[in-house]
Coordinates of C-alpha atoms and ligand atoms in Angstrom, one line a residue:
X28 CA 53.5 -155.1 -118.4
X29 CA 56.5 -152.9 -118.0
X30 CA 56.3 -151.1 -121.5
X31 CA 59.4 -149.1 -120.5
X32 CA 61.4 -151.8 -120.4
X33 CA 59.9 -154.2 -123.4
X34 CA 61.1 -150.7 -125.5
X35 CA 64.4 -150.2 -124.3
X36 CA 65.0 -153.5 -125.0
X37 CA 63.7 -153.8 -128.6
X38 CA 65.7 -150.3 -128.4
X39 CA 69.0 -152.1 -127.4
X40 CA 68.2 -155.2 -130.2
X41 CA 67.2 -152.7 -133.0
X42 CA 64.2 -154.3 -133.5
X43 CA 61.7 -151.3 -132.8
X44 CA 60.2 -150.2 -135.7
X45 CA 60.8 -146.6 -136.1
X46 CA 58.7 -143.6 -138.0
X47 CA 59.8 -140.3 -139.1
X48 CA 57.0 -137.5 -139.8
X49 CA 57.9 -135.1 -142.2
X50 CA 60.7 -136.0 -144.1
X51 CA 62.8 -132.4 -145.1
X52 CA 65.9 -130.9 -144.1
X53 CA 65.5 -132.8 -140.9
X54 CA 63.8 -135.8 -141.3
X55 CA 65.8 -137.4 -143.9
X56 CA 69.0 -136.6 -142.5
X57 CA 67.7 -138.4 -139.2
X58 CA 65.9 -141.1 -141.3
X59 CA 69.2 -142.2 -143.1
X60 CA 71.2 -141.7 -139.6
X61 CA 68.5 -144.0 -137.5
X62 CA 68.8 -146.7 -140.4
X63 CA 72.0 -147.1 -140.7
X64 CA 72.0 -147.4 -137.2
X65 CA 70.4 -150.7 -137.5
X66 CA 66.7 -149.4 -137.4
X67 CA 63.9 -150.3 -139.6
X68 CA 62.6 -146.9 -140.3
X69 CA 59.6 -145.5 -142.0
X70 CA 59.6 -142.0 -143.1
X71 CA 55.9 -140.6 -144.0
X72 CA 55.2 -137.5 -145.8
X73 CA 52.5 -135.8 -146.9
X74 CA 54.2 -134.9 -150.4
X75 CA 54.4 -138.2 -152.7
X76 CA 56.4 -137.0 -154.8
X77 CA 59.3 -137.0 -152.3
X78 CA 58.4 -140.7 -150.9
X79 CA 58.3 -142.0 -154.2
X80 CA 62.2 -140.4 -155.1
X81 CA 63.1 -142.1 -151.6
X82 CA 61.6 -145.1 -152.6
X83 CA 63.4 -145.3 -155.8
X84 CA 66.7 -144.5 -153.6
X85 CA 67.2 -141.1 -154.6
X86 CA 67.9 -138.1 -152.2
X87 CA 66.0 -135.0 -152.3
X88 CA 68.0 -133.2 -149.7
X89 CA 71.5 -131.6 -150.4
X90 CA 72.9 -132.9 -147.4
X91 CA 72.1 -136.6 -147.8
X92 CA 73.7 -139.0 -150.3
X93 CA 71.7 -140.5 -152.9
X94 CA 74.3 -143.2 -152.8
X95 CA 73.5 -143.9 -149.0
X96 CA 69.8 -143.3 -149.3
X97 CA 69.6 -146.0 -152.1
X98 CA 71.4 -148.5 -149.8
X99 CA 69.6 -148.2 -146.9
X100 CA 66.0 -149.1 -149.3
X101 CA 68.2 -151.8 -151.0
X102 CA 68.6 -153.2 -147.2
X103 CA 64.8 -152.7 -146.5
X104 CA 65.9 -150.4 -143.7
X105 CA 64.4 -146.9 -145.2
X106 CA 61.1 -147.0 -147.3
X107 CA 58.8 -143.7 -147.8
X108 CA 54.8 -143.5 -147.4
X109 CA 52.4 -140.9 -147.2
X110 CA 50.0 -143.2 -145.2
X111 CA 50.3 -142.9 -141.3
X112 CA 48.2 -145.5 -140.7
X113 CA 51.1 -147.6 -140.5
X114 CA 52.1 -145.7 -137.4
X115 CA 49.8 -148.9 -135.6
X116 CA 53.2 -151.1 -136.0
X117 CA 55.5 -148.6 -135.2
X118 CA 56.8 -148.5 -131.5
X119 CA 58.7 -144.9 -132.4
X120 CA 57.8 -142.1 -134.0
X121 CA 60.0 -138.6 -134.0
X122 CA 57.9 -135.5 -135.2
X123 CA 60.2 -133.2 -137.9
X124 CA 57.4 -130.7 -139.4
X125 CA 58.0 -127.2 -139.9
X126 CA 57.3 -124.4 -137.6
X127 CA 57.3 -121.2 -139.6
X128 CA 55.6 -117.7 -139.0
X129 CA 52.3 -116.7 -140.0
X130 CA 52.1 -113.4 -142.3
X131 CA 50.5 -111.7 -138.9
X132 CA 54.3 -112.9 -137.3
X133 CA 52.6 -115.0 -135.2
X134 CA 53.5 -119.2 -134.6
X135 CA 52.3 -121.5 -137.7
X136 CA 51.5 -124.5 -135.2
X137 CA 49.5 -126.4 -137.5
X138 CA 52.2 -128.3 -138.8
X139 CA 52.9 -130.0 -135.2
X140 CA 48.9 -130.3 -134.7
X141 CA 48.3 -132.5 -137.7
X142 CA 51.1 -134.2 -137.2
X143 CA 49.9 -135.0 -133.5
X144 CA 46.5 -135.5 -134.7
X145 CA 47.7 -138.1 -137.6
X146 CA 49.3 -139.8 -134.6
X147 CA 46.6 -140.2 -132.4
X148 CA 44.1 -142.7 -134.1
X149 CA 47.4 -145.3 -134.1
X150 CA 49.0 -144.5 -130.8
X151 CA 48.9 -148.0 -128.7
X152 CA 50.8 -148.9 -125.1
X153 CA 54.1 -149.1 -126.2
X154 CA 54.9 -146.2 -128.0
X155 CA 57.5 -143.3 -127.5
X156 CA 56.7 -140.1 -130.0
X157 CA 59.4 -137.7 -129.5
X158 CA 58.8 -133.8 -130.9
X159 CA 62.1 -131.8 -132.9
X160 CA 60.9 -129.5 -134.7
X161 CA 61.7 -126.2 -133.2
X162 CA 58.6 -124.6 -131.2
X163 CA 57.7 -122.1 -127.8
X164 CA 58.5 -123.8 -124.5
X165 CA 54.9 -126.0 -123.7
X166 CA 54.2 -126.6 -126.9
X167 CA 54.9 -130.8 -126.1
X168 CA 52.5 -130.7 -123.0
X169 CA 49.9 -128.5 -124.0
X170 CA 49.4 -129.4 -128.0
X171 CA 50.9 -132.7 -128.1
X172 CA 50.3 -134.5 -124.9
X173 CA 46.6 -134.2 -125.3
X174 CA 46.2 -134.9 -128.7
X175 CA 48.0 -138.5 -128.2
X176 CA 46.0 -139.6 -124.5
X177 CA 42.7 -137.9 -124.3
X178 CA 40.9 -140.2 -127.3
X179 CA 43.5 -143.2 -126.4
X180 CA 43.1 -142.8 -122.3
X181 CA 46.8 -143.8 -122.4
X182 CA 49.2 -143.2 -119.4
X183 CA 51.7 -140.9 -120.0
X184 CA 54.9 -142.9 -118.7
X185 CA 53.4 -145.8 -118.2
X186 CA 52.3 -147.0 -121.5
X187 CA 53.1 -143.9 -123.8
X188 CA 56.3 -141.8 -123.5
X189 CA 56.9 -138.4 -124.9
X190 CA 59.6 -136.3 -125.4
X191 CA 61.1 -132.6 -127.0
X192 CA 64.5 -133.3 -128.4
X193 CA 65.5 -130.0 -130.7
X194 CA 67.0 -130.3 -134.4
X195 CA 70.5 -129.0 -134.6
X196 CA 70.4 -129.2 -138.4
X197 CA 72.6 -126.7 -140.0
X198 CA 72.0 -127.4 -143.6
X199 CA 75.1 -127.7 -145.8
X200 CA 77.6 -127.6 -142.7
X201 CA 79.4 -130.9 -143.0
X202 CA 82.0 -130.9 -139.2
X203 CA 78.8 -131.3 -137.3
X204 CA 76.2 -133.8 -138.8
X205 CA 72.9 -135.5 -136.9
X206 CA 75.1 -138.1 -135.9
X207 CA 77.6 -136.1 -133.8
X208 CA 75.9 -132.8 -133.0
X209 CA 75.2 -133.3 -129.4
X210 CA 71.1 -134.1 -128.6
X211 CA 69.4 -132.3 -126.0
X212 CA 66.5 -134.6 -124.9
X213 CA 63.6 -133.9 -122.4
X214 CA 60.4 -135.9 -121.4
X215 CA 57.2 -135.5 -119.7
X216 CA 58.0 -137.6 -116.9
X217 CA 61.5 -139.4 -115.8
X218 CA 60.3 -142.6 -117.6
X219 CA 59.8 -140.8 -121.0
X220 CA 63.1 -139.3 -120.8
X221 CA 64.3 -142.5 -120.1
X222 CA 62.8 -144.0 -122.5
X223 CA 63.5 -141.5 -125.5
X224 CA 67.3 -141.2 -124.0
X225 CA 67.5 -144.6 -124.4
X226 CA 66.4 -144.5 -128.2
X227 CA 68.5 -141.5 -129.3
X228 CA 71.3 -143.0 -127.6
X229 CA 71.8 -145.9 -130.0
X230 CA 72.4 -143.8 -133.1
X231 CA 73.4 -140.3 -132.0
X232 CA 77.0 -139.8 -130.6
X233 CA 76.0 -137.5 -127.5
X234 CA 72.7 -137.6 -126.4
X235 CA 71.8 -134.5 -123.4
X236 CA 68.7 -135.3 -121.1
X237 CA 67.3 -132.6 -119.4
X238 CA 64.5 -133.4 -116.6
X239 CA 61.7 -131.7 -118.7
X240 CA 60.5 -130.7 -122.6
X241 CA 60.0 -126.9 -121.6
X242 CA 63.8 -126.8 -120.7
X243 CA 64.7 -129.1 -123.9
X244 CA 62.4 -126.6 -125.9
X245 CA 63.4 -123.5 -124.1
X246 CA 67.2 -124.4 -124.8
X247 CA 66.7 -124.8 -129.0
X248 CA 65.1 -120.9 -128.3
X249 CA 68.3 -120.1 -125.7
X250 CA 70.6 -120.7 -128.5
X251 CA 69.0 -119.5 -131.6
X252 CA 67.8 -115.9 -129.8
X253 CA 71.2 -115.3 -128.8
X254 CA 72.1 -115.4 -132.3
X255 CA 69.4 -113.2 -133.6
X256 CA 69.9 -110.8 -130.5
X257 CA 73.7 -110.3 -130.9
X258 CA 73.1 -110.0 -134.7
X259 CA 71.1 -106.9 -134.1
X260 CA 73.7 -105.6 -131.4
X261 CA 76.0 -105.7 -134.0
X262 CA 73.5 -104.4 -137.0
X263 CA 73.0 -101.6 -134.0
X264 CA 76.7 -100.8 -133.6
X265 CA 76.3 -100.1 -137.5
X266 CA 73.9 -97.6 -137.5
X267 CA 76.2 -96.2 -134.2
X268 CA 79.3 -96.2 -136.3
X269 CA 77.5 -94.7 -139.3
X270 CA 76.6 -91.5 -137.5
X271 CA 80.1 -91.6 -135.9
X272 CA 81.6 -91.6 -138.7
X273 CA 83.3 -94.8 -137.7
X274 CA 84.1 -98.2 -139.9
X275 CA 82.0 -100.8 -138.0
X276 CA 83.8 -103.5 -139.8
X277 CA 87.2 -102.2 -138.0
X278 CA 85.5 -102.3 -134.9
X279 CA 84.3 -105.9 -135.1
X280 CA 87.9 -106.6 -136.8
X281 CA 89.6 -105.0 -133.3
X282 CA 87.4 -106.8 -130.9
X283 CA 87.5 -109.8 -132.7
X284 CA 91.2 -109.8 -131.6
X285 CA 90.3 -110.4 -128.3
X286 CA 90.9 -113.8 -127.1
X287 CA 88.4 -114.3 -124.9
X288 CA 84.7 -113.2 -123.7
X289 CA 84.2 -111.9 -126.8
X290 CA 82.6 -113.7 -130.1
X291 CA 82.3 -111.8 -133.5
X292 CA 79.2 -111.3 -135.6
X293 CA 79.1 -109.5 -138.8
X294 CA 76.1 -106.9 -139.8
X295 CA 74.2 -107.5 -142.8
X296 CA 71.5 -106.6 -145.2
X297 CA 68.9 -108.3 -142.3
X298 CA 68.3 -111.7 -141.3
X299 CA 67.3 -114.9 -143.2
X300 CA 67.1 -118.3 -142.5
X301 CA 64.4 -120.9 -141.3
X302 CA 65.4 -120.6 -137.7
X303 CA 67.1 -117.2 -136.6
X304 CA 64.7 -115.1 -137.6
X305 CA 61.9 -117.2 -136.6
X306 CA 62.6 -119.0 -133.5
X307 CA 62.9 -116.3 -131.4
X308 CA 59.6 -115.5 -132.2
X309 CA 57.7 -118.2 -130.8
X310 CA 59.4 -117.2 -127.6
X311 CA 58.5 -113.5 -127.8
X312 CA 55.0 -114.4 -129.1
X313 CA 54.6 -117.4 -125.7
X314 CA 55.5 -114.5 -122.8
X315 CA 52.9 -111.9 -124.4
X316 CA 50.1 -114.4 -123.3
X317 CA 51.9 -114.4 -120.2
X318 CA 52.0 -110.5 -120.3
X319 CA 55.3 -110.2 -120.6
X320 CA 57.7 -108.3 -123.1
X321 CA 60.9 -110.3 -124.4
X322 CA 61.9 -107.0 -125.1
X323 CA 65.7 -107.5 -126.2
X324 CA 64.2 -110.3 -128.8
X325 CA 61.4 -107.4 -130.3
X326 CA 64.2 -104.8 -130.5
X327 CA 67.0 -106.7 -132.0
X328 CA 63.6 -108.3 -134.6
X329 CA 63.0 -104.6 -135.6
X330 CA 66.5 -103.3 -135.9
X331 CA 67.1 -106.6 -138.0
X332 CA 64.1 -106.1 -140.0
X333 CA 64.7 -102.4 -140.8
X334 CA 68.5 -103.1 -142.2
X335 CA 66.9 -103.3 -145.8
X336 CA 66.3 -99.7 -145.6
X337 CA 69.5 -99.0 -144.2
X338 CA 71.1 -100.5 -147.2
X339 CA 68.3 -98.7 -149.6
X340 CA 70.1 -95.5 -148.0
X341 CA 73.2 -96.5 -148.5
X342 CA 72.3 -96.9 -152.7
X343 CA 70.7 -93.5 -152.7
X344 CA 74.0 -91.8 -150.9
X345 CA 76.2 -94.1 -153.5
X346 CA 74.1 -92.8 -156.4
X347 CA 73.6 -89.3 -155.3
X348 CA 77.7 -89.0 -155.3
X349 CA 77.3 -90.1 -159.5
X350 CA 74.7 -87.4 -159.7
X351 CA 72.4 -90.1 -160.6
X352 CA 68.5 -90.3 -158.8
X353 CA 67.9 -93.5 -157.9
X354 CA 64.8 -93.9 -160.4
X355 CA 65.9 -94.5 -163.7
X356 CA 69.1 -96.0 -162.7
X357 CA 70.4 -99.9 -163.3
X358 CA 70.8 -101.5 -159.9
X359 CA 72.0 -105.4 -160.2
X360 CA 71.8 -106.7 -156.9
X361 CA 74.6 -110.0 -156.2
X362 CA 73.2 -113.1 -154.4
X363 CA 69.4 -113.7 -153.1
X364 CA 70.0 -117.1 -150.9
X365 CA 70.3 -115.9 -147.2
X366 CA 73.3 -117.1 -146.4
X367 CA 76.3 -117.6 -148.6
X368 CA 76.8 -121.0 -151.3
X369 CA 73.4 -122.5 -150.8
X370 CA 70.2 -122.8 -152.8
X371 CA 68.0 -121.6 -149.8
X372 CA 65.5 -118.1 -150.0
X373 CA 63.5 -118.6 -147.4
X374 CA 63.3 -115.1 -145.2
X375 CA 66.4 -113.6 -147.4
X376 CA 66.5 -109.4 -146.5
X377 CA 67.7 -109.7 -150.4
X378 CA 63.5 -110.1 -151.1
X379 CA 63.5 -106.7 -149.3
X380 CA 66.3 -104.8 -150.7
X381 CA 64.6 -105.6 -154.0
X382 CA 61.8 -104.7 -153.3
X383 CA 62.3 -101.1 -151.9
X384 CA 64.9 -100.6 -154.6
X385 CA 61.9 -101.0 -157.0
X386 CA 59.2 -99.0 -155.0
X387 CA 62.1 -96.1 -155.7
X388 CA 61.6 -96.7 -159.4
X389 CA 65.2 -98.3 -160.0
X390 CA 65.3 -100.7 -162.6
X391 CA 66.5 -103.6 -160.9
X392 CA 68.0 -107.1 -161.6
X393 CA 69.8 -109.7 -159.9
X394 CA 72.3 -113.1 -159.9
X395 CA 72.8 -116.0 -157.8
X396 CA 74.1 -118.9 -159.0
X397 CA 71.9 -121.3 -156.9
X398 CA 68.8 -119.6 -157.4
X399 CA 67.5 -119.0 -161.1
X400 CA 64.4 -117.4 -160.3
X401 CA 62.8 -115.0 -157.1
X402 CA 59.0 -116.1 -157.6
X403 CA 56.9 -113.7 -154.8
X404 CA 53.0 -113.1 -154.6
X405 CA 52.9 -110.0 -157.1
X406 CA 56.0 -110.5 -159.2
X407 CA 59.0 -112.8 -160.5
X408 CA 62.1 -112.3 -161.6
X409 CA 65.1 -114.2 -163.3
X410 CA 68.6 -114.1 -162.7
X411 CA 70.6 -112.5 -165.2
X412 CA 72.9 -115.0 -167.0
X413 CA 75.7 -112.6 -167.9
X414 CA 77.0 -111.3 -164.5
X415 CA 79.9 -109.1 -165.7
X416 CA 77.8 -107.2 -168.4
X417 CA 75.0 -106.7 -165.9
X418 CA 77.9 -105.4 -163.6
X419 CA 79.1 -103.3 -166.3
X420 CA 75.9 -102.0 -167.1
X421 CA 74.5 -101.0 -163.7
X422 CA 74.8 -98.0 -162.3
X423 CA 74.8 -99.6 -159.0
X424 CA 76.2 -102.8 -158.1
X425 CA 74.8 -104.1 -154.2
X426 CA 76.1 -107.3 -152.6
X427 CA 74.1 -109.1 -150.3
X428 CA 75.4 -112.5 -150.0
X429 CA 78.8 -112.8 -150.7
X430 CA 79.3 -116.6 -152.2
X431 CA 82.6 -117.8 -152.6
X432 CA 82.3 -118.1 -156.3
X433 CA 81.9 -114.6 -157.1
X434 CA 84.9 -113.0 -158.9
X435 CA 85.4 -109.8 -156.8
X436 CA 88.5 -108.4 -158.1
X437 CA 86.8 -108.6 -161.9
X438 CA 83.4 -107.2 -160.5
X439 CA 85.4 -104.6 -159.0
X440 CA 87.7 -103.6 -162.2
X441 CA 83.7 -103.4 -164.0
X442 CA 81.6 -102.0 -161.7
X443 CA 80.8 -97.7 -161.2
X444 CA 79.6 -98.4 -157.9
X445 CA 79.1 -100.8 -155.0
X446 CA 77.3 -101.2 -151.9
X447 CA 78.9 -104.1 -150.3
X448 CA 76.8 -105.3 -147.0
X449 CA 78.8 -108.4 -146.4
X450 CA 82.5 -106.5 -146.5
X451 CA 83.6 -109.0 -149.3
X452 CA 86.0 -106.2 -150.8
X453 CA 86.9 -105.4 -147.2
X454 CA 88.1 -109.1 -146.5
X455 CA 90.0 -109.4 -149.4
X456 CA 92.0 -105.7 -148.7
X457 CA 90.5 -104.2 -150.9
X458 CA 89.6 -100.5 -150.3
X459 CA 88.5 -98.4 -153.3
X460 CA 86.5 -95.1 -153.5
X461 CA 83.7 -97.2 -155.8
X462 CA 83.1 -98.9 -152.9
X463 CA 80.5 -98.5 -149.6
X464 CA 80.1 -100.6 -146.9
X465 CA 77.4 -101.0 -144.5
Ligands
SAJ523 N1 73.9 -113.3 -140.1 C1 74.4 -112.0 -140.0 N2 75.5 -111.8 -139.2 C2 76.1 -112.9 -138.6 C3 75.6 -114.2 -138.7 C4 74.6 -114.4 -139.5 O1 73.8 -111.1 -140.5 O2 77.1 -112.6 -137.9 C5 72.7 -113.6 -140.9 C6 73.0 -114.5 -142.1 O3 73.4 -113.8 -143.3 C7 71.6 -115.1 -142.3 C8 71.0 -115.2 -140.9 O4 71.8 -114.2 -140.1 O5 70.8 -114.4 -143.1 C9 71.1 -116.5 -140.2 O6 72.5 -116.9 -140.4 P1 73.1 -118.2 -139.5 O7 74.6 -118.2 -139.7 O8 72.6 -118.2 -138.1 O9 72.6 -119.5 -140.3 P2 71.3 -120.3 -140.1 O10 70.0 -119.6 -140.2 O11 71.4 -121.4 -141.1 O12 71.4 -120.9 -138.6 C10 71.7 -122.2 -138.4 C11 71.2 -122.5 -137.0 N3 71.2 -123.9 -136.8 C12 70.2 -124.5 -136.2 O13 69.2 -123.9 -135.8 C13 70.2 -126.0 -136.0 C14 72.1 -121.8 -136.0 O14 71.7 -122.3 -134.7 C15 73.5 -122.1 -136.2 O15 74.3 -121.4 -135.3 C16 73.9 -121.6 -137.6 O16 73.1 -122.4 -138.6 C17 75.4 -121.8 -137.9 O17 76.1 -121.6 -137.0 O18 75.7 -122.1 -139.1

């Protein structure tokens, strides 16, 4: 039997039954994309919760539809179970579970591992499993592969095929989607890629194989380390400029006129985000067992990690220019998410800035309009509801994500002081002696 084949034509007839595990951020969005290509898919998550809104044909996920989740479950093509052991009439199943740090900073792998493990009592011949979810290069052949053919005995490109195909899922962006971001794909042997290539290809746009998963895997890192790297060259060039005496936002402005072999980042209060602070730590973390330093990714991790302080310092000159010590006075601090106009906290610096501004006994606050409440292990806070009198009251005024709804003009007229770490002022012209800049 030529299992291959029999796929990549069930494949080409939409008639393979597909499975998505772990259905967030990623999975849905690949879920809905895969089913309206024609697919019958299955997503399965542990949370019921979420499989029982799907089910009912509502969206969980910002960047999905409600309207186009409740047709595809009106069509049969989309349903929601937390029971894998459905996976034993599934011919293919793509892996979206998260891959986040451990408190030590060291890889969370457990996700991928039960995942692979909830796999491997249903894999049968004829099955492709395909792994997105961001991780260090041999991650596929050293976690997965065994977990899925060491109980079954199956041959790897003969009967099962596995790949490492990485998410480009940029949460709220809306130019480049699932559907037309182009997919790297790489397998364990030609057939897998084959195989997996063959899949992807009949509901992603542009679909990239590469002739292994450790290049597929190492690319996802390739892209997002050179992000987090260049971030803290740039974060760098501040603390440079500061002792210079220099604007750094001028600078970047200037270069950025350059038409070519240049591309602008911006410094900021740190770095937050589910990928760009973490990916490049799996990579870092993978070469010390192979006693090796990645050391631009561990100094650009600890000049991005020690911007908090930077824009603590930056308060305490602000403050010290009104005569006023930093404990005691009102700081309000605008926007928590980690990047601007979105609901999202997870690794925001703004966690940071507030708490250093409170371990130097200022009594602070904040607002975001997507995020009513900061909950961390030893404390909580609100956001305020009145923005302009907690801008009129503060003493201090710090921006650390710059959404588009704020009014900066009227925040500006009420404010004493503010430390702007985004340049929000800056863009719009504005230059003002209440204002400091990172
Ligand atoms: N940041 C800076 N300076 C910059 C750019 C970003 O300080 O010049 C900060 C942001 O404030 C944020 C963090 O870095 O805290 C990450 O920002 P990001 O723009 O990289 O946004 P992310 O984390 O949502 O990154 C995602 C990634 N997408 C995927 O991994 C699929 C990344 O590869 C994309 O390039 C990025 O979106 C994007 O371009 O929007």
């Amino acid at each position: 039997m030529d299992y291959a084949q029999e796929l990549i034509e069930k494949f080409k007839k939409k008639t393979a039954k597909v499975a998505v595990l772990g259905m967030g951020y990623v999975g849905l969005p690949f879920s809905t994309v895969f089913a309206q290509a024609g697919f019958a898919v299955t997503g399965i998550d542990p949370v019921e919760q979420k499989m029982e809104m799907l089910n009912r044909g509502e969206s969980y996920i910002l960047d999905v539809p409600s309207l186009v989740v409740r047709q595809l479950v009106a069509d049969g093509k989309l349903r929601g179970t937390t029971d894998y052991a459905i996976l034993k009439e599934i011919d293919a199943v793509a892996i979206c579970v998260p891959t986040p740090l451990r408190h030590t900073g060291d890889p969370d792998l457990s996700f991928i591992i039960s995942a692979a493990e909830g796999i491997a009592p249903y894999v049968h011949p004829g099955m492709v499993v395909v792994l997105e979810s961001s991780t260090y290069p041999g991650t596929t052949r050293e976690l997965v592969l065994p977990a899925l053919t060491e109980k079954s005995g199956l041959k790897i490109g003969e009967e099962l095929f596995l790949a490492f195909s990485p998410e480009r899922v940029d949460p709220g962006r809306e130019d480049w989607t699932t559907k037309n971001t182009p997919k790297v794909i790489g397998g364990m042997t030609e057939k897998c890629t084959e195989v997996s290539t063959a899949w992807y290809s009949m509901a992603l746009d542009t679909v990239v194989p590469v002739s292994s998963t450790e290049v597929a895997e190492m690319a996802k890192l390739l892209e997002n380390t050179f992000r987090m790297i260049n971030i803290g060259f740039v974060n760098e060039l501040t603390l440079m400029c500061d002792r210079l005496g220099v604007d750094v936002w001028e600078v970047i402005d200037a270069a950025a006129t350059k038409p070519f072999g240049f591309m602008r980042f911006n410094p900021g209060p740190g770095l937050g985000g589910h990928c760009i602070p973490i990916d490049p730590m799996y990579l870092s973390w993978k070469m010390r067992s192979l006693n090796y330093t990645a050391r631009f990714i561990e100094l650009a991790s600890e000049i991005n990690t020690n911007m908090p302080r930077f824009v603590i310092g930056r308060v305490q000159d602000g403050l010290n220019e009104h005569a006023k010590p930093m404990k005691g006075s009102k700081v309000v601090v605008l926007g928590v998410a980690y990047k601007p106009d979105i609901d999202d906290l997870r690794e925001s610096p703004a966690i940071d800035v507030i708490r250093l501004l409170q371990a130097k006994g200022a009594l602070v606050s904040y607002h975001d309009p997507y995020i009513p409440r900061v909950q961390e292990d030893e404390w909580q806070i609100e956001s305020v509801t009145d923005l302009m009198l907690a801008v009129e009251e503060a003493d201090c005024v710090v921006i650390i994500t710059n959404h588009k709804v704020y009014d900066y003009a009227a925040i500006l007229n009420s404010a004493k002081l503010i430390i702007d770490t985004r340049n929000a002022l800056g863009k719009l012209g504005v230059k003002s002696p209440k204002v400091i800049k990172l």
